[in-house]
Amino acid sequence: MICLLLLTLPLLGNSVPVIQGKKGAKIVGGNEAKEGEWPWQVSLRAKFGGYWIHICGGSLIHPSWILTAAHCVESAQMDTSRYMIQLRQQNLYEDDELVPLEKIIIHPEYDHYMAGSDLALLKLQCPVQLTNTIQTITLPEVSQIFTPDMECWVTGWGNIKTGVHLPPPYTLRQVQVPLLDAQKCDEEYHVGAYTSSSVKIITDDMLCAGKPNVDSCQGDSGGPLVCKVGDSWKQAGVVSWGLGCGLPHRPGIYTRVTSYVDWINKYISPCSSANPARG
Ligand code: ARG
């Protein structure tokens, strides 16, 4: 929650003119998304001082369902009225059309994001009308393997560096991130840490992506990491945590969607029979 508040504070105050980032000094290595790209990206809002402030990202996975991180909503599981969803927007807060929630479902095993299961489903009160600019992202099959050679991108309105907020007009940003092999990622997190190498820091239900100066950051949490499979995009991860942003030996950690896709499908398509294809 602390990281969420940090993002929001500058939006509340009388903002000092912010110098736009130089070309090259980008959002932990990214750039602005084009209008209409990433049509599944949503902004999760919570009310602070009368304003619906961006606290996390999320993705539209069904006309009635948003996938986000559990740590984005953990403090108020039952109170859906504390949150709203803004569907794909180019600049945050520009002509907001907020959609209320009906239900918040936090993964039952979730305890703390560093322990995995950092996932929540948000049901919208009314299904959204899909358009050219508002689309769902496909979830992978359980058997889908995301490999380091795939093209993967993460998107959001989060910080552009550790502790540095995205300046107005808060245009959605994107960055292409390399996926890391799980074991390699665990090794990286042990560099300069006191944890014994026999103790896993990165568990099997997490996915790592990024490299120095190429990462997601605070405020991107809950947002989608998508990879190109054939010629369609599939959601491989949900932004979960990291130590700082874009630091050496500290790649971004994502909740691995394939580990939870059965759990998700139970809610979003309860009537479809189990997938007959085995792989
Ligand atoms: N926990 C952060 C949030 O609430 C996300 C951090 C992601 N960090 C990273 N280095 N990829 O927004």
mmCIF file of C-alpha atoms and ligand atoms in Angstrom:
data_model
loop_
_atom_site.group_PDB
_atom_site.id
_atom_site.type_symbol
_atom_site.label_atom_id
_atom_site.label_comp_id
_atom_site.label_asym_id
_atom_site.label_seq_id
_atom_site.Cartn_x
_atom_site.Cartn_y
_atom_site.Cartn_z
ATOM 1 C CA MET A 1 0.000 0.000 0.000
ATOM 2 C CA ILE A 2 2.843 2.391 0.744
ATOM 3 C CA CYS A 3 4.059 2.258 -2.810
ATOM 4 C CA LEU A 4 0.542 3.034 -3.971
ATOM 5 C CA LEU A 5 0.277 6.120 -1.828
ATOM 6 C CA LEU A 6 3.624 7.380 -3.008
ATOM 7 C CA LEU A 7 2.388 7.362 -6.548
ATOM 8 C CA THR A 8 -0.728 9.257 -5.700
ATOM 9 C CA LEU A 9 0.622 12.006 -3.494
ATOM 10 C CA PRO A 10 1.871 14.308 -6.239
ATOM 11 C CA LEU A 11 -1.475 14.085 -7.946
ATOM 12 C CA LEU A 12 -3.223 15.518 -4.926
ATOM 13 C CA GLY A 13 -1.066 18.544 -4.246
ATOM 14 C CA ASN A 14 -0.679 21.715 -6.229
ATOM 15 C CA SER A 15 1.670 20.324 -8.758
ATOM 16 C CA VAL A 16 4.921 22.036 -9.419
ATOM 17 C CA PRO A 17 5.586 22.252 -13.158
ATOM 18 C CA VAL A 18 7.212 18.980 -14.046
ATOM 19 C CA ILE A 19 9.914 18.836 -16.645
ATOM 20 C CA GLN A 20 9.005 16.172 -19.145
ATOM 21 C CA GLY A 21 11.490 13.337 -19.295
ATOM 22 C CA LYS A 22 14.174 13.724 -21.897
ATOM 23 C CA LYS A 23 14.207 11.369 -24.796
ATOM 24 C CA GLY A 24 16.279 8.482 -23.510
ATOM 25 C CA ALA A 25 15.332 9.129 -19.881
ATOM 26 C CA LYS A 26 12.246 6.989 -20.186
ATOM 27 C CA ILE A 27 9.879 5.049 -17.895
ATOM 28 C CA VAL A 28 12.333 2.525 -16.586
ATOM 29 C CA GLY A 29 13.410 2.137 -20.164
ATOM 30 C CA GLY A 30 10.078 2.408 -21.970
ATOM 31 C CA ASN A 31 8.132 4.911 -24.026
ATOM 32 C CA GLU A 32 4.574 6.148 -24.553
ATOM 33 C CA ALA A 33 2.015 3.655 -25.768
ATOM 34 C CA LYS A 34 0.194 4.531 -28.954
ATOM 35 C CA GLU A 35 -3.473 5.423 -28.672
ATOM 36 C CA GLY A 36 -5.500 2.218 -28.926
ATOM 37 C CA GLU A 37 -2.606 -0.100 -28.171
ATOM 38 C CA TRP A 38 -2.965 -2.463 -25.189
ATOM 39 C CA PRO A 39 -6.801 -2.117 -25.211
ATOM 40 C CA TRP A 40 -7.109 -4.383 -22.151
ATOM 41 C CA GLN A 41 -5.131 -2.084 -19.851
ATOM 42 C CA VAL A 42 -7.219 -0.656 -16.996
ATOM 43 C CA SER A 43 -6.560 1.655 -14.046
ATOM 44 C CA LEU A 44 -7.748 0.655 -10.575
ATOM 45 C CA ARG A 45 -8.872 3.705 -8.600
ATOM 46 C CA ALA A 46 -9.422 4.332 -4.916
ATOM 47 C CA LYS A 47 -10.871 7.427 -3.290
ATOM 48 C CA PHE A 48 -8.519 9.805 -1.518
ATOM 49 C CA GLY A 49 -9.646 13.285 -0.523
ATOM 50 C CA GLY A 50 -12.639 13.137 -2.833
ATOM 51 C CA TYR A 51 -10.668 12.056 -5.918
ATOM 52 C CA TRP A 52 -10.530 8.669 -7.563
ATOM 53 C CA ILE A 53 -6.776 8.196 -7.656
ATOM 54 C CA HIS A 54 -4.891 5.598 -9.684
ATOM 55 C CA ILE A 55 -3.466 2.962 -7.336
ATOM 56 C CA CYS A 56 -2.727 0.025 -9.621
ATOM 57 C CA GLY A 57 -3.044 -1.393 -13.099
ATOM 58 C CA GLY A 58 -5.183 -4.316 -14.165
ATOM 59 C CA SER A 59 -6.340 -6.113 -17.280
ATOM 60 C CA LEU A 60 -9.731 -6.793 -18.821
ATOM 61 C CA ILE A 61 -9.899 -10.582 -19.227
ATOM 62 C CA HIS A 62 -13.658 -10.851 -19.833
ATOM 63 C CA PRO A 63 -16.360 -8.188 -20.357
ATOM 64 C CA SER A 64 -17.210 -8.488 -16.638
ATOM 65 C CA TRP A 65 -13.844 -9.313 -15.076
ATOM 66 C CA ILE A 66 -10.581 -7.550 -14.283
ATOM 67 C CA LEU A 67 -7.404 -9.340 -13.262
ATOM 68 C CA THR A 68 -5.125 -7.454 -10.862
ATOM 69 C CA ALA A 69 -2.738 -8.064 -7.958
ATOM 70 C CA ALA A 70 -4.098 -9.041 -4.537
ATOM 71 C CA HIS A 71 -1.862 -6.500 -2.824
ATOM 72 C CA CYS A 72 -3.706 -3.744 -4.693
ATOM 73 C CA VAL A 73 -6.986 -4.478 -2.897
ATOM 74 C CA GLU A 74 -6.056 -6.519 0.173
ATOM 75 C CA SER A 75 -6.941 -3.842 2.716
ATOM 76 C CA ALA A 76 -10.647 -3.790 1.891
ATOM 77 C CA GLN A 77 -11.645 -7.146 0.569
ATOM 78 C CA MET A 78 -15.330 -6.777 1.212
ATOM 79 C CA ASP A 79 -15.794 -3.102 0.517
ATOM 80 C CA THR A 80 -16.236 -2.861 -3.234
ATOM 81 C CA SER A 81 -17.437 0.741 -2.948
ATOM 82 C CA ARG A 82 -13.880 1.860 -2.172
ATOM 83 C CA TYR A 83 -12.783 1.088 -5.735
ATOM 84 C CA MET A 84 -13.583 1.957 -9.324
ATOM 85 C CA ILE A 85 -12.216 0.835 -12.668
ATOM 86 C CA GLN A 86 -11.228 3.119 -15.492
ATOM 87 C CA LEU A 87 -10.998 1.234 -18.789
ATOM 88 C CA ARG A 88 -8.238 1.942 -21.325
ATOM 89 C CA GLN A 89 -7.313 5.591 -21.194
ATOM 90 C CA GLN A 90 -4.449 7.341 -22.965
ATOM 91 C CA ASN A 91 -3.883 9.974 -20.273
ATOM 92 C CA LEU A 92 -4.971 9.151 -16.723
ATOM 93 C CA TYR A 93 -7.865 11.284 -15.432
ATOM 94 C CA GLU A 94 -8.730 12.664 -18.879
ATOM 95 C CA ASP A 95 -12.521 12.273 -19.249
ATOM 96 C CA ASP A 96 -12.799 9.568 -16.610
ATOM 97 C CA GLU A 97 -15.693 7.147 -16.948
ATOM 98 C CA LEU A 98 -15.480 5.025 -13.848
ATOM 99 C CA VAL A 99 -17.055 1.592 -13.619
ATOM 100 C CA PRO A 100 -18.138 0.289 -10.189
ATOM 101 C CA LEU A 101 -17.293 -3.164 -8.837
ATOM 102 C CA GLU A 102 -19.678 -5.878 -7.791
ATOM 103 C CA LYS A 103 -17.216 -8.277 -6.216
ATOM 104 C CA ILE A 104 -13.579 -8.603 -5.186
ATOM 105 C CA ILE A 105 -12.058 -12.083 -5.074
ATOM 106 C CA ILE A 106 -8.586 -12.382 -3.593
ATOM 107 C CA HIS A 107 -6.715 -15.612 -4.213
ATOM 108 C CA PRO A 108 -7.324 -17.747 -1.106
ATOM 109 C CA GLU A 109 -3.626 -18.551 -0.680
ATOM 110 C CA TYR A 110 -2.536 -14.937 -0.835
ATOM 111 C CA ASP A 111 -0.761 -13.708 2.248
ATOM 112 C CA HIS A 112 1.996 -11.359 1.180
ATOM 113 C CA TYR A 113 3.234 -10.615 -2.328
ATOM 114 C CA MET A 114 6.711 -11.946 -1.725
ATOM 115 C CA ALA A 115 5.083 -15.283 -0.877
ATOM 116 C CA GLY A 116 3.213 -15.619 -4.175
ATOM 117 C CA SER A 117 -0.483 -15.945 -5.111
ATOM 118 C CA ASP A 118 -0.564 -12.180 -5.620
ATOM 119 C CA LEU A 119 -3.727 -12.197 -7.658
ATOM 120 C CA ALA A 120 -7.267 -10.838 -7.418
ATOM 121 C CA LEU A 121 -10.328 -10.889 -9.638
ATOM 122 C CA LEU A 122 -12.634 -7.894 -9.749
ATOM 123 C CA LYS A 123 -16.141 -8.322 -11.082
ATOM 124 C CA LEU A 124 -17.693 -5.271 -12.712
ATOM 125 C CA GLN A 125 -21.294 -4.363 -11.890
ATOM 126 C CA CYS A 126 -22.125 -4.316 -15.594
ATOM 127 C CA PRO A 127 -20.283 -5.951 -18.456
ATOM 128 C CA VAL A 128 -18.412 -3.496 -20.646
ATOM 129 C CA GLN A 129 -19.120 -2.959 -24.292
ATOM 130 C CA LEU A 130 -16.054 -4.059 -26.266
ATOM 131 C CA THR A 131 -14.912 -1.585 -28.925
ATOM 132 C CA ASN A 132 -11.819 -1.000 -31.044
ATOM 133 C CA THR A 133 -10.097 0.562 -28.088
ATOM 134 C CA ILE A 134 -11.507 -1.647 -25.320
ATOM 135 C CA GLN A 135 -10.705 -5.317 -25.716
ATOM 136 C CA THR A 136 -10.014 -8.331 -23.526
ATOM 137 C CA ILE A 137 -6.618 -10.004 -23.270
ATOM 138 C CA THR A 138 -6.502 -13.764 -23.778
ATOM 139 C CA LEU A 139 -5.289 -15.902 -20.920
ATOM 140 C CA PRO A 140 -2.825 -18.683 -21.735
ATOM 141 C CA GLU A 141 -3.587 -22.366 -21.512
ATOM 142 C CA VAL A 142 -2.144 -24.026 -18.416
ATOM 143 C CA SER A 143 0.352 -25.786 -20.673
ATOM 144 C CA GLN A 144 1.618 -22.603 -22.333
ATOM 145 C CA ILE A 145 5.333 -22.071 -21.758
ATOM 146 C CA PHE A 146 6.688 -18.546 -21.963
ATOM 147 C CA THR A 147 10.327 -18.593 -22.974
ATOM 148 C CA PRO A 148 13.071 -15.933 -22.935
ATOM 149 C CA ASP A 149 13.026 -15.676 -26.731
ATOM 150 C CA MET A 150 9.415 -14.401 -26.767
ATOM 151 C CA GLU A 151 8.445 -10.778 -27.297
ATOM 152 C CA CYS A 152 6.907 -9.521 -24.049
ATOM 153 C CA TRP A 153 5.740 -6.091 -22.940
ATOM 154 C CA VAL A 154 4.573 -4.553 -19.704
ATOM 155 C CA THR A 155 2.412 -1.431 -19.591
ATOM 156 C CA GLY A 156 1.250 1.031 -16.965
ATOM 157 C CA TRP A 157 1.148 4.476 -15.394
ATOM 158 C CA GLY A 158 3.676 3.609 -12.706
ATOM 159 C CA ASN A 159 6.907 5.295 -11.658
ATOM 160 C CA ILE A 160 9.535 6.021 -14.279
ATOM 161 C CA LYS A 161 12.369 5.098 -11.889
ATOM 162 C CA THR A 162 12.609 4.003 -8.274
ATOM 163 C CA GLY A 163 10.775 6.771 -6.397
ATOM 164 C CA VAL A 164 10.135 8.978 -9.467
ATOM 165 C CA HIS A 165 6.499 9.481 -10.446
ATOM 166 C CA LEU A 166 5.154 9.576 -13.964
ATOM 167 C CA PRO A 167 4.671 13.288 -14.715
ATOM 168 C CA PRO A 168 1.454 14.824 -16.124
ATOM 169 C CA PRO A 169 -0.351 14.273 -18.441
ATOM 170 C CA TYR A 170 0.186 10.693 -17.212
ATOM 171 C CA THR A 171 0.301 9.038 -20.609
ATOM 172 C CA LEU A 172 0.220 5.223 -20.582
ATOM 173 C CA ARG A 173 3.709 3.780 -20.995
ATOM 174 C CA GLN A 174 5.050 0.529 -22.352
ATOM 175 C CA VAL A 175 8.343 -1.299 -22.190
ATOM 176 C CA GLN A 176 9.542 -4.466 -23.837
ATOM 177 C CA VAL A 177 11.030 -6.735 -21.174
ATOM 178 C CA PRO A 178 13.089 -9.901 -21.553
ATOM 179 C CA LEU A 179 11.757 -12.922 -19.650
ATOM 180 C CA LEU A 180 14.235 -14.661 -17.377
ATOM 181 C CA ASP A 181 14.640 -18.299 -16.713
ATOM 182 C CA ALA A 182 13.191 -19.033 -13.224
ATOM 183 C CA GLN A 183 16.393 -20.480 -11.817
ATOM 184 C CA LYS A 184 18.502 -17.667 -13.216
ATOM 185 C CA CYS A 185 16.104 -15.169 -11.645
ATOM 186 C CA ASP A 186 16.333 -16.861 -8.241
ATOM 187 C CA GLU A 187 20.123 -16.750 -8.520
ATOM 188 C CA GLU A 188 19.986 -13.041 -9.344
ATOM 189 C CA TYR A 189 17.909 -12.311 -6.243
ATOM 190 C CA HIS A 190 20.471 -14.156 -4.103
ATOM 191 C CA VAL A 191 23.250 -11.831 -5.305
ATOM 192 C CA GLY A 192 24.001 -9.512 -2.372
ATOM 193 C CA ALA A 193 21.231 -11.051 -0.237
ATOM 194 C CA TYR A 194 21.657 -12.905 3.038
ATOM 195 C CA THR A 195 19.224 -15.659 2.097
ATOM 196 C CA SER A 196 20.918 -19.027 1.720
ATOM 197 C CA SER A 197 21.036 -20.181 -1.890
ATOM 198 C CA SER A 198 19.144 -23.301 -0.839
ATOM 199 C CA VAL A 199 16.147 -21.124 0.064
ATOM 200 C CA LYS A 200 14.130 -20.019 -2.926
ATOM 201 C CA ILE A 201 13.250 -16.333 -3.130
ATOM 202 C CA ILE A 202 11.490 -16.675 -6.470
ATOM 203 C CA THR A 203 8.887 -19.417 -6.300
ATOM 204 C CA ASP A 204 7.456 -21.444 -9.174
ATOM 205 C CA ASP A 205 4.282 -19.378 -9.366
ATOM 206 C CA MET A 206 6.309 -16.241 -10.125
ATOM 207 C CA LEU A 207 7.712 -15.073 -13.424
ATOM 208 C CA CYS A 208 10.675 -12.724 -13.814
ATOM 209 C CA ALA A 209 11.227 -10.147 -16.499
ATOM 210 C CA GLY A 210 13.367 -7.114 -17.098
ATOM 211 C CA LYS A 211 16.996 -6.084 -16.987
ATOM 212 C CA PRO A 212 18.861 -3.090 -15.579
ATOM 213 C CA ASN A 213 16.904 0.070 -16.482
ATOM 214 C CA VAL A 214 14.136 -1.939 -18.153
ATOM 215 C CA ASP A 215 11.366 -2.792 -15.702
ATOM 216 C CA SER A 216 7.923 -2.073 -14.310
ATOM 217 C CA CYS A 217 7.735 -0.036 -11.104
ATOM 218 C CA GLN A 218 5.468 1.193 -8.255
ATOM 219 C CA GLY A 219 2.028 1.996 -9.620
ATOM 220 C CA ASP A 220 2.296 -0.615 -12.372
ATOM 221 C CA SER A 221 1.265 -3.364 -9.946
ATOM 222 C CA GLY A 222 -1.662 -5.466 -11.014
ATOM 223 C CA GLY A 223 -1.031 -4.565 -14.646
ATOM 224 C CA PRO A 224 -0.424 -7.057 -17.421
ATOM 225 C CA LEU A 225 2.781 -8.552 -18.786
ATOM 226 C CA VAL A 226 1.803 -9.829 -22.231
ATOM 227 C CA CYS A 227 3.752 -11.957 -24.699
ATOM 228 C CA LYS A 228 3.263 -12.610 -28.369
ATOM 229 C CA VAL A 229 2.308 -16.220 -29.080
ATOM 230 C CA GLY A 230 1.958 -16.820 -32.825
ATOM 231 C CA ASP A 231 0.221 -13.617 -33.823
ATOM 232 C CA SER A 232 -1.841 -12.996 -30.729
ATOM 233 C CA TRP A 233 -1.046 -11.575 -27.315
ATOM 234 C CA LYS A 234 -1.428 -13.659 -24.174
ATOM 235 C CA GLN A 235 -1.138 -12.494 -20.608
ATOM 236 C CA ALA A 236 1.873 -14.180 -19.029
ATOM 237 C CA GLY A 237 2.118 -12.221 -15.780
ATOM 238 C CA VAL A 238 0.637 -9.696 -13.371
ATOM 239 C CA VAL A 239 3.000 -7.014 -12.014
ATOM 240 C CA SER A 240 3.670 -8.018 -8.410
ATOM 241 C CA TRP A 241 6.920 -6.827 -6.850
ATOM 242 C CA GLY A 242 10.602 -6.077 -7.185
ATOM 243 C CA LEU A 243 13.396 -4.559 -5.172
ATOM 244 C CA GLY A 244 13.575 -1.008 -6.451
ATOM 245 C CA CYS A 245 12.990 -0.732 -10.181
ATOM 246 C CA GLY A 246 15.395 -1.546 -12.969
ATOM 247 C CA LEU A 247 18.252 -2.289 -10.581
ATOM 248 C CA PRO A 248 21.032 -4.746 -11.426
ATOM 249 C CA HIS A 249 20.338 -8.299 -10.181
ATOM 250 C CA ARG A 250 16.765 -7.333 -9.274
ATOM 251 C CA PRO A 251 14.404 -8.099 -12.164
ATOM 252 C CA GLY A 252 10.684 -7.419 -11.860
ATOM 253 C CA ILE A 253 8.567 -10.207 -10.363
ATOM 254 C CA TYR A 254 5.192 -11.101 -11.821
ATOM 255 C CA THR A 255 2.505 -13.522 -10.721
ATOM 256 C CA ARG A 256 2.694 -16.359 -13.238
ATOM 257 C CA VAL A 257 -0.727 -16.533 -14.899
ATOM 258 C CA THR A 258 -0.433 -20.171 -16.030
ATOM 259 C CA SER A 259 -0.144 -21.217 -12.364
ATOM 260 C CA TYR A 260 -3.563 -19.710 -11.680
ATOM 261 C CA VAL A 261 -5.448 -19.949 -14.931
ATOM 262 C CA ASP A 262 -7.639 -22.820 -13.690
ATOM 263 C CA TRP A 263 -8.590 -20.804 -10.632
ATOM 264 C CA ILE A 264 -9.381 -17.761 -12.792
ATOM 265 C CA ASN A 265 -11.433 -19.731 -15.307
ATOM 266 C CA LYS A 266 -13.546 -21.194 -12.539
ATOM 267 C CA TYR A 267 -14.941 -17.684 -12.025
ATOM 268 C CA ILE A 268 -14.913 -16.176 -15.462
ATOM 269 C CA SER A 269 -16.281 -19.126 -17.438
ATOM 270 C CA PRO A 270 -17.986 -21.348 -14.847
ATOM 271 C CA CYS A 271 -20.199 -23.038 -17.431
ATOM 272 C CA SER A 272 -17.595 -24.093 -19.973
ATOM 273 C CA SER A 273 -16.512 -27.704 -19.613
ATOM 274 C CA ALA A 274 -12.921 -28.477 -18.729
ATOM 275 C CA ASN A 275 -10.533 -27.973 -21.586
ATOM 276 C CA PRO A 276 -10.321 -31.336 -23.345
ATOM 277 C CA ALA A 277 -6.924 -30.607 -24.882
ATOM 278 C CA ARG A 278 -4.056 -31.982 -22.869
ATOM 279 C CA GLY A 279 -0.539 -30.772 -23.269
HETATM 280 N N1 ARG B 1 4.582 -3.376 -5.729
HETATM 281 C C1 ARG B 1 4.623 -2.407 -6.768
HETATM 282 C C2 ARG B 1 3.278 -1.697 -6.884
HETATM 283 O O1 ARG B 1 2.474 -1.761 -5.978
HETATM 284 C C3 ARG B 1 5.081 -2.983 -8.077
HETATM 285 C C4 ARG B 1 6.526 -3.136 -8.098
HETATM 286 C C5 ARG B 1 7.062 -3.731 -9.346
HETATM 287 N N2 ARG B 1 8.460 -3.565 -9.226
HETATM 288 C C6 ARG B 1 9.349 -3.890 -10.150
HETATM 289 N N3 ARG B 1 10.581 -3.624 -9.925
HETATM 290 N N4 ARG B 1 8.977 -4.477 -11.248
HETATM 291 O O2 ARG B 1 3.018 -0.947 -7.803
#
